[in-house]
XYZ file of C-alpha atoms in Angstrom:
198
model
C -28.995 -38.531 85.423
C -29.218 -42.896 86.486
C -29.715 -44.093 83.170
C -27.794 -43.357 80.394
C -30.198 -43.496 76.312
C -27.422 -43.969 74.093
C -28.239 -41.261 70.828
C -25.202 -40.179 70.004
C -21.685 -41.496 69.918
C -17.785 -41.107 68.671
C -15.381 -43.909 67.493
C -11.739 -42.941 67.093
C -10.225 -46.273 67.587
C -5.883 -47.702 66.930
C -7.168 -51.333 68.036
C -9.939 -51.988 65.977
C -11.163 -55.694 67.079
C -14.894 -56.041 67.563
C -15.066 -52.676 65.888
C -17.680 -53.144 63.456
C -19.785 -54.643 65.707
C -19.703 -53.059 68.136
C -20.976 -49.403 66.070
C -24.119 -52.091 64.358
C -25.531 -52.531 67.757
C -24.812 -49.461 68.685
C -26.741 -48.489 64.954
C -29.052 -50.847 65.698
C -30.385 -49.473 69.302
C -30.515 -46.118 67.565
C -27.236 -44.638 67.898
C -26.056 -42.213 65.697
C -21.565 -42.498 65.150
C -19.523 -40.354 64.506
C -16.047 -40.587 63.333
C -12.018 -40.175 62.344
C -9.803 -41.269 60.083
C -9.007 -44.911 59.541
C -12.206 -45.514 61.902
C -14.623 -44.033 59.839
C -13.603 -46.237 56.826
C -13.546 -49.144 58.545
C -17.367 -48.767 60.117
C -17.989 -47.193 56.173
C -16.591 -49.733 54.359
C -19.382 -52.774 57.361
C -21.886 -51.326 55.691
C -22.548 -48.549 58.588
C -23.561 -44.584 59.072
C -21.220 -43.177 60.190
C -20.918 -38.911 59.684
C -17.132 -38.342 59.412
C -15.936 -35.864 62.901
C -14.934 -32.581 59.569
C -18.673 -32.381 59.461
C -19.966 -31.826 62.989
C -16.541 -29.311 63.354
C -17.075 -27.710 59.427
C -13.238 -27.889 59.307
C -10.517 -30.502 57.680
C -8.219 -32.272 59.809
C -5.187 -30.319 59.524
C -1.440 -30.468 60.348
C -0.971 -33.666 59.444
C -4.379 -35.184 61.609
C -2.559 -33.497 64.789
C -5.556 -31.835 64.812
C -8.743 -33.559 64.381
C -10.834 -33.749 67.159
C -10.033 -30.418 69.733
C -12.986 -28.543 68.443
C -15.948 -26.246 70.976
C -18.515 -28.930 68.965
C -17.016 -32.440 70.146
C -16.196 -31.256 73.667
C -18.802 -29.169 73.827
C -20.703 -32.350 73.689
C -18.914 -34.248 75.718
C -18.395 -31.486 78.255
C -22.338 -30.562 78.750
C -23.945 -31.851 81.907
C -26.676 -33.002 80.737
C -28.932 -31.785 84.133
C -27.802 -28.762 84.310
C -29.777 -26.464 81.166
C -27.648 -23.481 81.312
C -24.887 -26.087 79.224
C -27.742 -27.437 77.590
C -28.942 -23.709 76.193
C -25.249 -23.140 74.968
C -25.441 -26.006 72.988
C -28.581 -25.279 70.941
C -27.303 -21.349 71.104
C -24.236 -22.466 68.866
C -26.022 -25.532 67.240
C -23.986 -28.374 68.871
C -25.433 -31.748 69.274
C -24.785 -33.970 72.588
C -23.124 -36.747 72.714
C -23.961 -40.184 75.043
C -19.958 -41.922 74.527
C -16.928 -41.839 73.354
C -14.729 -44.816 72.499
C -11.465 -44.191 71.920
C -8.376 -46.499 72.695
C -5.168 -44.353 71.269
C -1.785 -45.073 69.419
C 0.126 -46.711 70.479
C 3.419 -45.425 72.227
C 4.774 -49.493 72.659
C 5.308 -50.006 70.367
C 6.799 -46.984 68.721
C 9.237 -47.358 71.176
C 9.936 -51.128 70.977
C 10.645 -50.374 67.359
C 13.997 -48.035 68.351
C 11.978 -44.761 66.953
C 14.354 -41.692 66.138
C 13.268 -38.992 69.164
C 11.200 -36.818 66.528
C 9.306 -39.727 65.394
C 7.986 -41.428 68.251
C 6.863 -38.598 69.470
C 4.675 -38.454 66.412
C 3.343 -40.629 68.208
C 2.119 -39.150 71.147
C -1.094 -39.586 70.965
C -3.097 -35.582 72.723
C -6.876 -35.331 71.112
C -6.992 -39.267 72.881
C -6.218 -38.167 75.876
C -8.346 -35.364 75.722
C -11.029 -36.666 75.155
C -11.498 -39.673 77.723
C -10.480 -37.105 79.955
C -13.393 -35.292 78.458
C -16.065 -38.294 79.142
C -14.461 -39.085 81.874
C -14.618 -35.300 83.615
C -18.648 -35.686 82.786
C -19.819 -39.254 83.644
C -22.766 -38.368 84.454
C -24.156 -37.364 81.432
C -21.401 -39.349 79.797
C -20.394 -42.785 79.324
C -16.150 -43.606 77.870
C -15.419 -46.228 77.300
C -11.370 -47.297 76.453
C -10.541 -50.452 75.458
C -12.824 -52.719 73.161
C -12.846 -55.335 75.985
C -15.355 -52.715 77.404
C -17.244 -53.230 74.419
C -18.997 -56.672 75.447
C -20.755 -55.282 79.201
C -21.772 -52.227 77.149
C -24.079 -53.341 75.298
C -25.287 -55.642 77.681
C -25.717 -52.758 79.642
C -27.193 -50.709 76.915
C -30.098 -54.875 76.403
C -30.295 -55.122 79.972
C -31.322 -52.112 80.915
C -32.317 -49.756 77.961
C -29.228 -47.517 79.028
C -26.173 -46.959 80.302
C -25.731 -46.559 84.620
C -24.578 -43.925 86.150
C -22.666 -46.575 88.431
C -20.860 -48.265 85.544
C -20.458 -44.757 83.623
C -18.133 -43.411 87.001
C -17.190 -46.887 86.832
C -15.269 -46.468 82.876
C -14.252 -43.433 84.241
C -12.066 -44.167 86.717
C -10.300 -47.034 85.176
C -9.773 -44.298 81.941
C -7.945 -41.860 84.086
C -5.831 -44.769 85.854
C -4.726 -45.383 81.709
C -4.303 -42.410 80.716
C -2.036 -40.904 84.066
C -0.311 -44.691 83.127
C -0.006 -43.510 79.760
C 1.229 -40.122 80.819
C 4.158 -41.865 82.987
C 5.514 -44.525 80.281
C 5.833 -41.159 78.181
C 7.261 -39.011 80.635
C 9.792 -42.155 81.219
C 11.263 -42.126 76.786
C 11.528 -38.489 77.749
C 13.646 -38.845 80.925
C 15.503 -41.724 78.748
C 16.168 -40.220 75.606
C 17.747 -37.235 74.930
C 17.075 -34.929 72.413
């Protein structure tokens, strides 16, 4: 797939700068928003229509928020190859709708470490669902676009305004940036755990 129209997006971010404006742009261009927790609350308070992830999974957030997006109804919609009819048939069989854009940034683990939290408290700040969605979306860049940082909102907006969708070239660029980001995040956690006693 070359040009990707954006009809359904997941937004789940720690850094909410520019989020309301970006969300409004997506809605104004015919995109359905899906979100979790504080991101959903902010979008709703900004007057935007937004669907809860738990409405899509038909399952509540559990384990104090550790498990929210780790569900086939989410990851099936992220990982489906839209050019593969067997994938699309599977989505239809299970009533799963594909996503076109995933906008996620991660818990600020560096911040948690800088605050001098003890090991157990710091480990709670290790993001699991976020990197999983980022990596899944980046892997499937032929069918979906990943947006790992608010600094890319404007360029995504220009892609949609100027082309009517998001180009494959841009999606590949975002995927590359995302894998770099998640590898750096893992390296930071590895360093922290290796330097701190259990």
